Coordinates of C-alpha atoms in Angstrom, one line a residue:
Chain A
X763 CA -15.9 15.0 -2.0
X764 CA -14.2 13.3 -5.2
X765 CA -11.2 10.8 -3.7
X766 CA -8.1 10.9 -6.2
X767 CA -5.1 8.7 -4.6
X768 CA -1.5 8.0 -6.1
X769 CA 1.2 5.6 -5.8
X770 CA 3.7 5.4 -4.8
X771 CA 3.6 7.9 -2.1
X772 CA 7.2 8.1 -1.8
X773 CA 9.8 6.5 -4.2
X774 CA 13.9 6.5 -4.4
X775 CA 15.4 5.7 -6.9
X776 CA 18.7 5.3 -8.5
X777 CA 19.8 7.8 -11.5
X778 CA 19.1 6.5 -14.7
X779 CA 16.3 4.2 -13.6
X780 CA 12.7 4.5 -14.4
X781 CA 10.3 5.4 -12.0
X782 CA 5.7 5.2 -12.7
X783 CA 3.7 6.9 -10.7
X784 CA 0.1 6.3 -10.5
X785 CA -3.1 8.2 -10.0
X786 CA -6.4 7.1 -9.7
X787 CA -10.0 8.6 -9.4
X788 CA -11.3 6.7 -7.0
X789 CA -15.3 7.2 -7.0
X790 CA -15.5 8.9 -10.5
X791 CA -14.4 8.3 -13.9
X792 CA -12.0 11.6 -15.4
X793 CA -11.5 12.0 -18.9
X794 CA -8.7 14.7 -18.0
X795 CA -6.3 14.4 -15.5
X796 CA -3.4 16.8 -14.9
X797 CA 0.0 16.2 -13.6
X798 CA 1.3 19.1 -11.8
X799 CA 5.4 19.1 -10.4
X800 CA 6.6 21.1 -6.7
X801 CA 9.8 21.9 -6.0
X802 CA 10.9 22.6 -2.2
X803 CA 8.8 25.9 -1.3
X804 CA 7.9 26.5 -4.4
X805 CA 3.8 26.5 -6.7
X806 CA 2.8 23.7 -8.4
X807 CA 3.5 24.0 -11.7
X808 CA 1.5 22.3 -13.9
X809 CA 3.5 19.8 -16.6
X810 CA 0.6 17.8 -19.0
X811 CA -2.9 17.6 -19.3
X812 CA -3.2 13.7 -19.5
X813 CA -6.3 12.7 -22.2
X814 CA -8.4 9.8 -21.4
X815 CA -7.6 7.9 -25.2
X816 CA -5.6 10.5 -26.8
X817 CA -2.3 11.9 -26.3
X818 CA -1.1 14.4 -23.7
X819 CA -0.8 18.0 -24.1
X820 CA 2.9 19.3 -22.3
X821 CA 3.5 22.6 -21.1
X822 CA 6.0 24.5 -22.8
X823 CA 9.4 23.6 -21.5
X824 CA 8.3 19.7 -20.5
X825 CA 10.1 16.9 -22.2
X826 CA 7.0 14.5 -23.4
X827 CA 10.0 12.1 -23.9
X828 CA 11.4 12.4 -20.2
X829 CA 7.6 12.9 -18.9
X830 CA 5.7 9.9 -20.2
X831 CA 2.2 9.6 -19.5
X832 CA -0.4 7.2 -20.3
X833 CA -4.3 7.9 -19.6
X834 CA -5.1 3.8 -20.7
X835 CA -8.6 4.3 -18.8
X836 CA -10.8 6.5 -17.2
X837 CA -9.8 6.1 -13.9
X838 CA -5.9 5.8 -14.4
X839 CA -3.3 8.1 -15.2
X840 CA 0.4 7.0 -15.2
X841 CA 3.1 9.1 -15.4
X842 CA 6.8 7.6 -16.3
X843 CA 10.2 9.5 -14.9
X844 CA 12.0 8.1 -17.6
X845 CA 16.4 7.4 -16.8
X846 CA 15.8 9.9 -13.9
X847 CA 18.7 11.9 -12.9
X848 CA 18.6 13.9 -9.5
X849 CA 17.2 17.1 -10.6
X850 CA 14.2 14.8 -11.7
X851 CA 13.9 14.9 -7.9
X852 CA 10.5 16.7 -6.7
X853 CA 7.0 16.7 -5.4
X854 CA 4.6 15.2 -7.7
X855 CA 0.9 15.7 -7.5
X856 CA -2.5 14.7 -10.0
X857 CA -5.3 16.4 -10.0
X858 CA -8.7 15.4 -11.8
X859 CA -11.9 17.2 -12.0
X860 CA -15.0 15.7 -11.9
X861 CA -17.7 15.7 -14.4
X862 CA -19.6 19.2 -14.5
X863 CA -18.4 20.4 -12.0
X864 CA -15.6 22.9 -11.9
X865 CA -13.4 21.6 -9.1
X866 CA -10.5 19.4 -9.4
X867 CA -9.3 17.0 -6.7
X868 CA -6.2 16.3 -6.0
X869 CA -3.7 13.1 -5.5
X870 CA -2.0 13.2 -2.0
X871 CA 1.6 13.7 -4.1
X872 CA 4.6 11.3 -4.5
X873 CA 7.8 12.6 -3.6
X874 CA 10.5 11.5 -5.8
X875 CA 14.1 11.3 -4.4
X876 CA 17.2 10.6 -7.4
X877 CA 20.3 9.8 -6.0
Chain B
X65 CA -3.0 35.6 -19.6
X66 CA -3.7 34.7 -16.4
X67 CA -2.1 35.2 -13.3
X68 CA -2.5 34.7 -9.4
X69 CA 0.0 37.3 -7.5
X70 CA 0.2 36.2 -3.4
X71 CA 2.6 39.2 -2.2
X72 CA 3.2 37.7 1.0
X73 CA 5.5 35.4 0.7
X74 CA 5.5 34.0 5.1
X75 CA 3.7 34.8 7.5
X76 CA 4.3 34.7 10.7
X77 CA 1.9 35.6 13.9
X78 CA 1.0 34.5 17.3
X79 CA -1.8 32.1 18.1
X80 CA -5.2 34.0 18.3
X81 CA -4.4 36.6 15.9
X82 CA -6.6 36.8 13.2
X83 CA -4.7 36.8 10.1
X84 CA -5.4 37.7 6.5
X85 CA -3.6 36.3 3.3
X86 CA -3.6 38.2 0.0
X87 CA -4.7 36.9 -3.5
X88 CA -4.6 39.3 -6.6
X89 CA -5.7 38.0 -10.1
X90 CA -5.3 38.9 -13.4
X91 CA -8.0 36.8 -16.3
X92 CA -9.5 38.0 -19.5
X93 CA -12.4 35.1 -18.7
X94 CA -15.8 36.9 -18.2
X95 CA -16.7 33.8 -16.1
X96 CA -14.0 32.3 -13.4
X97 CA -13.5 30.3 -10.7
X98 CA -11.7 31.5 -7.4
X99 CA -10.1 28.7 -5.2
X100 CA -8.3 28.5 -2.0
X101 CA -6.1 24.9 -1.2
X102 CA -4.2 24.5 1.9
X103 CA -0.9 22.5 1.8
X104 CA 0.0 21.5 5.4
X105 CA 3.6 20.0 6.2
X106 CA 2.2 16.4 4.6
X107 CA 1.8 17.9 1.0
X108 CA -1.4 16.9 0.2
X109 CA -3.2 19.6 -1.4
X110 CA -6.8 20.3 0.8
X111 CA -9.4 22.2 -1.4
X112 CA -10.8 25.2 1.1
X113 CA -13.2 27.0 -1.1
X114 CA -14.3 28.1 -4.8
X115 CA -16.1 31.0 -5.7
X116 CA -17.6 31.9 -9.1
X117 CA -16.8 35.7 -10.5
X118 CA -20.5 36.1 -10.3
X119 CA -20.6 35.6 -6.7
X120 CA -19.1 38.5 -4.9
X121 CA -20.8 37.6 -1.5
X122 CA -18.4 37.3 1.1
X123 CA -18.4 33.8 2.9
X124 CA -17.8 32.9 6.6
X125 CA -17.0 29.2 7.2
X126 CA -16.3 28.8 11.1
X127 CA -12.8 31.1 12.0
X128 CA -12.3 31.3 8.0
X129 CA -14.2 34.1 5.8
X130 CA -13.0 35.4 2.5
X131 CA -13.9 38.8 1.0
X132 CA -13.6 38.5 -2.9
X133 CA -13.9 42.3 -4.9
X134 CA -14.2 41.9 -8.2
X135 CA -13.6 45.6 -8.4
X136 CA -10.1 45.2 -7.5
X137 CA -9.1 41.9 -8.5
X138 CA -8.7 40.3 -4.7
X139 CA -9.8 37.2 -3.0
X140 CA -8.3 37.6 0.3
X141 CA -8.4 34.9 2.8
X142 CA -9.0 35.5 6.8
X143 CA -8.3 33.5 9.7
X144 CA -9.9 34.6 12.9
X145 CA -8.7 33.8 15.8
X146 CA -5.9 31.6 14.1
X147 CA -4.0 27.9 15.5
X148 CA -1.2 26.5 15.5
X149 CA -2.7 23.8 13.1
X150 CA -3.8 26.4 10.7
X151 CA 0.4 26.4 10.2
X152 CA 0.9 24.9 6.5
X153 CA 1.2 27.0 3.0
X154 CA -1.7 28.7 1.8
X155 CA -2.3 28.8 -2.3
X156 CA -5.0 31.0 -4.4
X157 CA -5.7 29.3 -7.6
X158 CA -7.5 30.8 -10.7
X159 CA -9.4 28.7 -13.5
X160 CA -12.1 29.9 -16.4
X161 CA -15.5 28.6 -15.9
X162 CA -17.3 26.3 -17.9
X163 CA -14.7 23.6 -18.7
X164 CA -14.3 21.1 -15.5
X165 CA -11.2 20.3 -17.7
X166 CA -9.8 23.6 -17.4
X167 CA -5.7 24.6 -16.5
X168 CA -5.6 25.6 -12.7
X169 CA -3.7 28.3 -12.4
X170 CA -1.8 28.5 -8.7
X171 CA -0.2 31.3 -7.1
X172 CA 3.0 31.1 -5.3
X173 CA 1.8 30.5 -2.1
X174 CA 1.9 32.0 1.2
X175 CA 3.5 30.1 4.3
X176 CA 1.6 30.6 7.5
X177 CA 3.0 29.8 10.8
X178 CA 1.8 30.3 14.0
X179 CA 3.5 30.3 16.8
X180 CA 2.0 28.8 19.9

Protein backbone atom coordinates (compact mmCIF):
# COMPACT_ATOMS: atom_id res chain seq x y z
CA UNK A 1 0.00 0.00 0.00
CA UNK A 2 0.42 3.99 -0.19
CA UNK A 3 3.60 4.95 2.43
CA UNK A 4 2.77 8.35 4.30
CA UNK A 5 5.62 9.05 7.00
CA UNK A 6 5.99 12.12 9.46
CA UNK A 7 8.53 13.86 11.36
CA UNK A 8 9.39 14.28 13.93
CA UNK A 9 8.10 11.16 15.52
CA UNK A 10 8.35 12.45 18.87
CA UNK A 11 9.05 16.20 19.85
CA UNK A 12 9.41 18.19 23.44
CA UNK A 13 9.24 21.18 23.59
CA UNK A 14 9.25 24.19 25.82
CA UNK A 15 5.85 26.31 26.22
CA UNK A 16 5.71 29.11 24.00
CA UNK A 17 8.02 27.61 21.40
CA UNK A 18 7.12 26.62 17.93
CA UNK A 19 6.99 23.26 16.99
CA UNK A 20 6.58 21.82 12.64
CA UNK A 21 5.57 18.70 12.00
CA UNK A 22 5.98 17.14 8.73
CA UNK A 23 4.16 14.60 6.54
CA UNK A 24 5.03 13.23 3.47
CA UNK A 25 3.47 10.94 0.80
CA UNK A 26 6.00 8.94 0.03
CA UNK A 27 5.22 6.93 -3.38
CA UNK A 28 2.26 9.23 -4.42
CA UNK A 29 1.60 12.76 -4.92
CA UNK A 30 -1.82 14.02 -2.55
CA UNK A 31 -3.56 17.04 -3.35
CA UNK A 32 -5.47 16.63 0.15
CA UNK A 33 -3.99 15.80 3.15
CA UNK A 34 -5.75 15.84 6.57
CA UNK A 35 -4.32 16.49 9.96
CA UNK A 36 -6.16 14.60 12.56
CA UNK A 37 -5.21 15.30 16.73
CA UNK A 38 -5.56 12.11 19.64
CA UNK A 39 -5.66 12.76 22.97
CA UNK A 40 -4.78 9.82 25.58
CA UNK A 41 -7.58 7.12 24.89
CA UNK A 42 -9.47 9.04 23.04
CA UNK A 43 -10.75 9.17 18.54
CA UNK A 44 -8.92 10.95 16.30
CA UNK A 45 -10.40 14.01 15.70
CA UNK A 46 -9.96 15.49 12.70
CA UNK A 47 -8.53 19.41 12.77
CA UNK A 48 -7.87 20.79 8.80
CA UNK A 49 -8.11 19.48 5.51
CA UNK A 50 -4.63 20.75 4.18
CA UNK A 51 -5.08 21.92 0.12
CA UNK A 52 -2.26 21.22 -2.11
CA UNK A 53 -1.98 25.33 -3.35
CA UNK A 54 -4.82 26.82 -1.55
CA UNK A 55 -5.64 27.36 1.96
CA UNK A 56 -6.74 24.94 4.59
CA UNK A 57 -10.19 24.30 5.62
CA UNK A 58 -10.39 24.06 9.93
CA UNK A 59 -12.88 22.22 11.74
CA UNK A 60 -15.09 24.14 13.80
CA UNK A 61 -13.45 24.95 17.08
CA UNK A 62 -9.57 24.82 15.48
CA UNK A 63 -7.49 27.94 15.74
CA UNK A 64 -6.08 28.35 11.91
CA UNK A 65 -3.89 30.86 13.79
CA UNK A 66 -2.54 28.37 16.56
CA UNK A 67 -2.77 25.39 13.85
CA UNK A 68 -0.70 26.55 10.86
CA UNK A 69 -0.42 24.49 7.99
CA UNK A 70 1.17 24.78 4.77
CA UNK A 71 0.47 22.18 1.74
CA UNK A 72 3.77 24.04 -0.44
CA UNK A 73 3.74 20.73 -2.66
CA UNK A 74 2.21 17.68 -3.47
CA UNK A 75 3.95 15.50 -1.43
CA UNK A 76 4.31 17.77 1.79
CA UNK A 77 2.10 18.92 4.31
CA UNK A 78 3.50 20.99 7.40
CA UNK A 79 1.65 21.67 10.21
CA UNK A 80 3.07 24.54 12.80
CA UNK A 81 2.08 24.32 16.78
CA UNK A 82 2.55 27.81 17.07
CA UNK A 83 3.88 29.36 21.10
CA UNK A 84 2.67 25.88 22.24
CA UNK A 85 1.44 25.72 25.77
CA UNK A 86 0.95 22.12 27.47
CA UNK A 87 -2.51 21.42 26.62
CA UNK A 88 -1.13 21.71 22.91
CA UNK A 89 0.27 18.36 24.13
CA UNK A 90 -1.20 15.29 22.08
CA UNK A 91 -0.97 12.56 19.43
CA UNK A 92 -0.64 13.92 16.03
CA UNK A 93 -1.39 11.96 12.98
CA UNK A 94 -1.76 12.84 8.74
CA UNK A 95 -3.56 11.05 6.62
CA UNK A 96 -3.67 11.34 2.73
CA UNK A 97 -5.59 9.47 0.21
CA UNK A 98 -4.50 8.46 -2.85
CA UNK A 99 -5.75 9.32 -6.20
CA UNK A 100 -9.06 7.41 -7.08
CA UNK A 101 -9.06 5.44 -4.77
CA UNK A 102 -11.14 5.87 -1.60
CA UNK A 103 -8.64 4.90 1.15
CA UNK A 104 -6.46 7.22 2.97
CA UNK A 105 -3.11 6.28 4.54
CA UNK A 106 -1.95 7.27 7.38
CA UNK A 107 1.35 9.02 8.99
CA UNK A 108 2.84 6.88 11.82
CA UNK A 109 1.82 10.08 14.37
CA UNK A 110 4.16 12.51 16.31
CA UNK A 111 3.62 12.80 19.84
CA UNK A 112 3.91 16.21 21.10
CA UNK A 113 5.01 16.80 24.79
CA UNK A 114 4.68 20.80 26.20
CA UNK A 115 6.29 21.37 29.31
CA UNK B 1 -24.74 13.89 9.79
CA UNK B 2 -22.70 11.22 10.14
CA UNK B 3 -21.73 9.23 12.95
CA UNK B 4 -19.78 5.86 13.94
CA UNK B 5 -21.17 4.64 17.56
CA UNK B 6 -18.55 1.64 18.99
CA UNK B 7 -20.59 0.82 22.40
CA UNK B 8 -17.92 -1.08 23.78
CA UNK B 9 -15.71 0.94 25.11
CA UNK B 10 -12.76 -2.30 26.46
CA UNK B 11 -12.63 -5.39 26.05
CA UNK B 12 -11.22 -7.77 27.76
CA UNK B 13 -10.97 -11.79 27.03
CA UNK B 14 -8.69 -14.62 27.29
CA UNK B 15 -6.46 -15.86 24.55
CA UNK B 16 -8.37 -18.17 22.06
CA UNK B 17 -11.61 -16.57 22.48
CA UNK B 18 -13.08 -15.49 19.53
CA UNK B 19 -14.14 -11.95 20.05
CA UNK B 20 -16.45 -9.56 18.23
CA UNK B 21 -16.31 -5.72 18.26
CA UNK B 22 -19.33 -3.55 17.46
CA UNK B 23 -19.64 -0.73 14.85
CA UNK B 24 -23.06 1.18 14.36
CA UNK B 25 -23.35 4.00 11.67
CA UNK B 26 -25.43 6.67 10.92
CA UNK B 27 -24.88 8.47 6.91
CA UNK B 28 -27.47 10.12 4.62
CA UNK B 29 -24.71 9.04 1.69
CA UNK B 30 -26.44 6.49 -0.70
CA UNK B 31 -22.84 5.34 -1.46
CA UNK B 32 -20.21 4.82 1.56
CA UNK B 33 -17.24 3.48 2.60
CA UNK B 34 -16.82 1.10 5.73
CA UNK B 35 -13.32 0.92 7.34
CA UNK B 36 -11.71 -0.88 10.13
CA UNK B 37 -7.90 0.57 11.45
CA UNK B 38 -6.15 -1.00 14.30
CA UNK B 39 -4.04 1.18 16.63
CA UNK B 40 -1.63 -1.06 18.61
CA UNK B 41 0.35 0.41 21.67
CA UNK B 42 2.95 2.23 18.97
CA UNK B 43 0.07 4.64 17.59
CA UNK B 44 0.35 4.09 14.19
CA UNK B 45 -2.86 3.79 12.64
CA UNK B 46 -2.96 0.07 10.45
CA UNK B 47 -5.73 0.17 7.80
CA UNK B 48 -7.62 -3.51 8.27
CA UNK B 49 -10.34 -3.33 5.73
CA UNK B 50 -12.93 -1.07 3.59
CA UNK B 51 -16.07 -2.15 2.34
CA UNK B 52 -18.38 -0.30 -0.06
CA UNK B 53 -22.34 0.08 1.09
CA UNK B 54 -22.93 -1.85 -2.02
CA UNK B 55 -21.12 -4.82 -0.90
CA UNK B 56 -22.93 -6.52 1.85
CA UNK B 57 -20.88 -9.86 1.44
CA UNK B 58 -19.33 -10.83 4.52
CA UNK B 59 -15.49 -11.21 4.30
CA UNK B 60 -13.10 -13.72 6.02
CA UNK B 61 -9.41 -12.74 6.13
CA UNK B 62 -7.43 -15.50 8.10
CA UNK B 63 -8.85 -15.37 12.15
CA UNK B 64 -10.66 -11.89 11.09
CA UNK B 65 -14.15 -11.84 9.26
CA UNK B 66 -16.59 -8.93 9.36
CA UNK B 67 -20.33 -9.20 8.88
CA UNK B 68 -21.62 -5.67 7.54
CA UNK B 69 -25.95 -5.39 7.47
CA UNK B 70 -26.86 -2.67 5.77
CA UNK B 71 -30.34 -3.42 7.16
CA UNK B 72 -29.22 -2.47 10.57
CA UNK B 73 -26.59 -0.15 10.29
CA UNK B 74 -23.60 -2.62 11.64
CA UNK B 75 -20.16 -3.54 10.56
CA UNK B 76 -19.10 -5.70 13.30
CA UNK B 77 -15.63 -6.95 13.45
CA UNK B 78 -14.62 -10.74 14.62
CA UNK B 79 -11.55 -12.26 15.85
CA UNK B 80 -11.48 -15.95 15.95
CA UNK B 81 -9.52 -17.55 17.96
CA UNK B 82 -7.90 -14.20 19.21
CA UNK B 83 -3.79 -13.35 20.49
CA UNK B 84 -2.24 -11.61 22.67
CA UNK B 85 -0.96 -9.43 19.70
CA UNK B 86 -4.31 -8.71 18.48
CA UNK B 87 -4.20 -6.47 21.98
CA UNK B 88 -4.19 -2.68 20.63
CA UNK B 89 -7.52 -0.27 20.04
CA UNK B 90 -9.80 -1.11 17.42
CA UNK B 91 -11.59 2.03 15.43
CA UNK B 92 -14.62 1.83 12.75
CA UNK B 93 -14.39 4.76 10.43
CA UNK B 94 -17.22 6.03 8.08
CA UNK B 95 -16.52 8.17 4.71
CA UNK B 96 -18.97 8.98 1.54
CA UNK B 97 -17.91 7.48 -1.61
CA UNK B 98 -16.73 9.04 -4.59
CA UNK B 99 -14.32 11.68 -3.24
CA UNK B 100 -10.75 10.07 -2.26
CA UNK B 101 -10.64 13.54 -0.53
CA UNK B 102 -13.45 12.86 1.65
CA UNK B 103 -13.60 13.64 5.87
CA UNK B 104 -13.00 10.16 7.63
CA UNK B 105 -15.21 9.90 10.17
CA UNK B 106 -13.83 7.61 13.26
CA UNK B 107 -15.60 6.09 16.02
CA UNK B 108 -14.40 6.18 19.53
CA UNK B 109 -12.72 3.12 19.59
CA UNK B 110 -12.75 -0.03 21.30
CA UNK B 111 -9.68 -1.32 23.37
CA UNK B 112 -8.96 -4.93 23.08
CA UNK B 113 -6.86 -6.83 25.44
CA UNK B 114 -6.15 -10.25 25.65
CA UNK B 115 -4.87 -11.84 28.28
CA UNK B 116 -2.33 -14.60 27.75
Amino acid sequence: GAVVSQHPSRVICKSGTSVKIECRSLDFQATTMFWYRQFPKKSLMLMATSNEGSKATYEQGVEKDKFLINHASLTLSTLTVTSAHPEDSSFYICSAPTSGVDTQYFGPGTRLTVL
Amino acid sequence: AQKVTQAQTEISVVEKEDVTLDCVYETRDTTYYLFWYKQPPSGELVFLIRRNSFDEQNEISGRYSWNFQKSTSSFNFTITASQVVDSAVYFCALTPAGSSASKIIFGSGTRLSIRP
